[in-house]
Amino acid sequence: MSKYELNQYHYNSVIDACAQAGVWTKALQLVNMMAQSEVESNRVTFNATTSACEKSCEWHGAFRLVSLMSQCEVHPDTIAFNAAISTCEKTGEWENALQLLDAMAHRRVKSNAITFAAAISACEKCGEWENALHLFRAIVEKQ
């Protein structure tokens, strides 16, 4: 039997299936397999894997993936940051949500209503009303 060469499309399709199922550990394993097989990962790879972490409320993985993207010379976009911030919101990690929001600004990644809603909700769930109010004011000033 001849060896079939797997490419980025194959990996991304399976990672997306894992993301839909919320199976974040399998998605991360596939990202590692891509690196070992010298198949280049891209934004789709990381966004799908970050989404898998979000669905599983695995904030460590989502947070790590945003950092890993830069190491792989893939620039995190709004989708990746929003998924990571939403994961922090779901798990009460308001400080990490704010750290990701700062990283977005530092990297000049455009935030949107989803970004701020998730960050404000993370603060609200943890009783951080002053931080929630600060974020709300930032939205008002942007308009």
CSV table of C-alpha atoms in Angstrom, one decimal:
chain,number,residue,atom,x,y,z
A,1,MET,CA,0.0,0.0,0.0
A,2,SER,CA,1.4,3.4,-0.9
A,3,LYS,CA,1.8,6.0,1.7
A,4,TYR,CA,-0.7,8.9,1.4
A,5,GLU,CA,0.7,12.3,2.1
A,6,LEU,CA,-1.4,14.3,4.5
A,7,ASN,CA,-1.6,18.0,4.0
A,8,GLN,CA,-2.9,21.1,5.8
A,9,TYR,CA,-6.4,20.6,4.5
A,10,HIS,CA,-6.6,17.1,5.9
A,11,TYR,CA,-5.4,18.1,9.3
A,12,ASN,CA,-7.6,21.3,9.4
A,13,SER,CA,-10.7,19.2,8.5
A,14,VAL,CA,-10.1,16.8,11.3
A,15,ILE,CA,-9.3,19.6,13.8
A,16,ASP,CA,-12.5,21.3,12.8
A,17,ALA,CA,-14.4,18.1,13.5
A,18,CYS,CA,-12.8,18.0,16.9
A,19,ALA,CA,-13.7,21.6,17.5
A,20,GLN,CA,-17.3,20.9,16.6
A,21,ALA,CA,-17.3,18.1,19.1
A,22,GLY,CA,-15.5,20.1,21.8
A,23,VAL,CA,-12.7,17.5,21.9
A,24,TRP,CA,-9.8,19.9,22.6
A,25,THR,CA,-7.2,17.3,23.6
A,26,LYS,CA,-7.5,15.6,20.2
A,27,ALA,CA,-7.4,19.0,18.4
A,28,LEU,CA,-4.1,19.8,20.3
A,29,GLN,CA,-2.7,16.4,19.5
A,30,LEU,CA,-3.4,17.0,15.8
A,31,VAL,CA,-1.6,20.4,15.9
A,32,ASN,CA,1.4,18.6,17.5
A,33,MET,CA,1.2,15.9,14.8
A,34,MET,CA,1.3,18.6,12.1
A,35,ALA,CA,4.5,20.1,13.5
A,36,GLN,CA,6.1,16.6,13.8
A,37,SER,CA,5.1,15.8,10.2
A,38,GLU,CA,6.3,19.2,9.0
A,39,VAL,CA,2.9,20.2,7.8
A,40,GLU,CA,2.5,24.0,8.2
A,41,SER,CA,-0.2,25.1,10.5
A,42,ASN,CA,-2.2,28.3,9.6
A,43,ARG,CA,-4.8,30.6,11.1
A,44,VAL,CA,-7.6,28.0,10.4
A,45,THR,CA,-5.7,25.4,12.3
A,46,PHE,CA,-5.3,27.6,15.4
A,47,ASN,CA,-8.8,29.1,15.2
A,48,ALA,CA,-10.4,25.7,15.1
A,49,THR,CA,-8.3,24.4,17.9
A,50,THR,CA,-9.0,27.5,20.0
A,51,SER,CA,-12.7,27.0,19.4
A,52,ALA,CA,-12.4,23.4,20.6
A,53,CYS,CA,-10.8,24.7,23.8
A,54,GLU,CA,-13.6,27.3,24.1
A,55,LYS,CA,-16.3,24.6,23.8
A,56,SER,CA,-14.6,22.5,26.5
A,57,CYS,CA,-14.0,25.6,28.8
A,58,GLU,CA,-10.3,24.8,28.6
A,59,TRP,CA,-8.8,28.3,29.1
A,60,HIS,CA,-5.2,27.1,29.6
A,61,GLY,CA,-5.2,25.6,26.1
A,62,ALA,CA,-6.9,28.6,24.5
A,63,PHE,CA,-4.5,31.0,26.2
A,64,ARG,CA,-1.5,28.9,25.2
A,65,LEU,CA,-2.7,28.6,21.6
A,66,VAL,CA,-2.8,32.4,21.1
A,67,SER,CA,0.9,32.5,22.2
A,68,LEU,CA,1.8,29.6,20.1
A,69,MET,CA,0.4,31.2,17.0
A,70,SER,CA,3.0,34.0,17.1
A,71,GLN,CA,5.8,31.4,17.6
A,72,CYS,CA,4.6,29.7,14.4
A,73,GLU,CA,4.5,33.0,12.6
A,74,VAL,CA,0.7,32.9,12.4
A,75,HIS,CA,-0.8,36.2,13.6
A,76,PRO,CA,-3.7,35.7,15.9
A,77,ASP,CA,-6.8,37.4,14.6
A,78,THR,CA,-10.1,38.6,16.2
A,79,ILE,CA,-11.6,35.1,16.0
A,80,ALA,CA,-8.7,33.5,17.9
A,81,PHE,CA,-8.7,36.2,20.6
A,82,ASN,CA,-12.5,36.2,20.9
A,83,ALA,CA,-12.5,32.4,21.4
A,84,ALA,CA,-9.8,32.6,24.1
A,85,ILE,CA,-11.5,35.5,25.9
A,86,SER,CA,-14.8,33.7,25.7
A,87,THR,CA,-13.2,30.7,27.3
A,88,CYS,CA,-11.8,32.9,30.1
A,89,GLU,CA,-15.3,34.3,30.5
A,90,LYS,CA,-16.9,30.9,30.9
A,91,THR,CA,-14.3,29.8,33.5
A,92,GLY,CA,-14.2,33.0,35.6
A,93,GLU,CA,-10.7,33.9,34.5
A,94,TRP,CA,-11.4,37.6,34.3
A,95,GLU,CA,-7.7,38.6,34.7
A,96,ASN,CA,-6.6,36.4,31.8
A,97,ALA,CA,-9.5,37.8,29.7
A,98,LEU,CA,-8.2,41.3,30.3
A,99,GLN,CA,-4.6,40.2,29.6
A,100,LEU,CA,-5.8,38.9,26.2
A,101,LEU,CA,-7.7,42.1,25.6
A,102,ASP,CA,-4.4,44.0,26.2
A,103,ALA,CA,-2.5,41.7,24.0
A,104,MET,CA,-5.0,42.4,21.2
A,105,ALA,CA,-4.5,46.1,21.5
A,106,HIS,CA,-0.7,45.6,21.7
A,107,ARG,CA,-0.7,43.5,18.5
A,108,ARG,CA,-3.2,45.9,16.8
A,109,VAL,CA,-5.8,43.2,16.4
A,110,LYS,CA,-9.2,44.8,15.9
A,111,SER,CA,-11.7,44.1,18.8
A,112,ASN,CA,-15.4,44.0,18.3
A,113,ALA,CA,-18.7,43.8,20.3
A,114,ILE,CA,-18.1,40.1,21.0
A,115,THR,CA,-14.6,40.8,22.4
A,116,PHE,CA,-15.9,43.4,24.8
A,117,ALA,CA,-19.1,41.5,25.7
A,118,ALA,CA,-17.0,38.4,26.7
A,119,ALA,CA,-14.5,40.5,28.7
A,120,ILE,CA,-17.2,42.5,30.5
A,121,SER,CA,-19.1,39.3,31.3
A,122,ALA,CA,-15.9,37.7,32.7
A,123,CYS,CA,-15.5,40.7,35.0
A,124,GLU,CA,-19.2,40.7,35.9
A,125,LYS,CA,-19.2,37.0,36.8
A,126,CYS,CA,-16.4,37.5,39.3
A,127,GLY,CA,-17.8,40.7,40.9
A,128,GLU,CA,-15.2,42.9,39.2
A,129,TRP,CA,-17.7,45.7,38.5
A,130,GLU,CA,-15.0,48.4,38.3
A,131,ASN,CA,-13.2,46.6,35.5
A,132,ALA,CA,-16.5,45.9,33.8
A,133,LEU,CA,-17.4,49.6,34.0
A,134,HIS,CA,-13.9,50.5,32.7
A,135,LEU,CA,-14.4,48.3,29.6
A,136,PHE,CA,-17.8,49.7,29.0
A,137,ARG,CA,-16.4,53.2,29.1
A,138,ALA,CA,-13.8,52.2,26.6
A,139,ILE,CA,-16.5,51.0,24.2
A,140,VAL,CA,-18.4,54.3,24.6
A,141,GLU,CA,-15.2,56.2,23.9
A,142,LYS,CA,-14.5,54.2,20.7
A,143,GLN,CA,-17.9,55.2,19.2
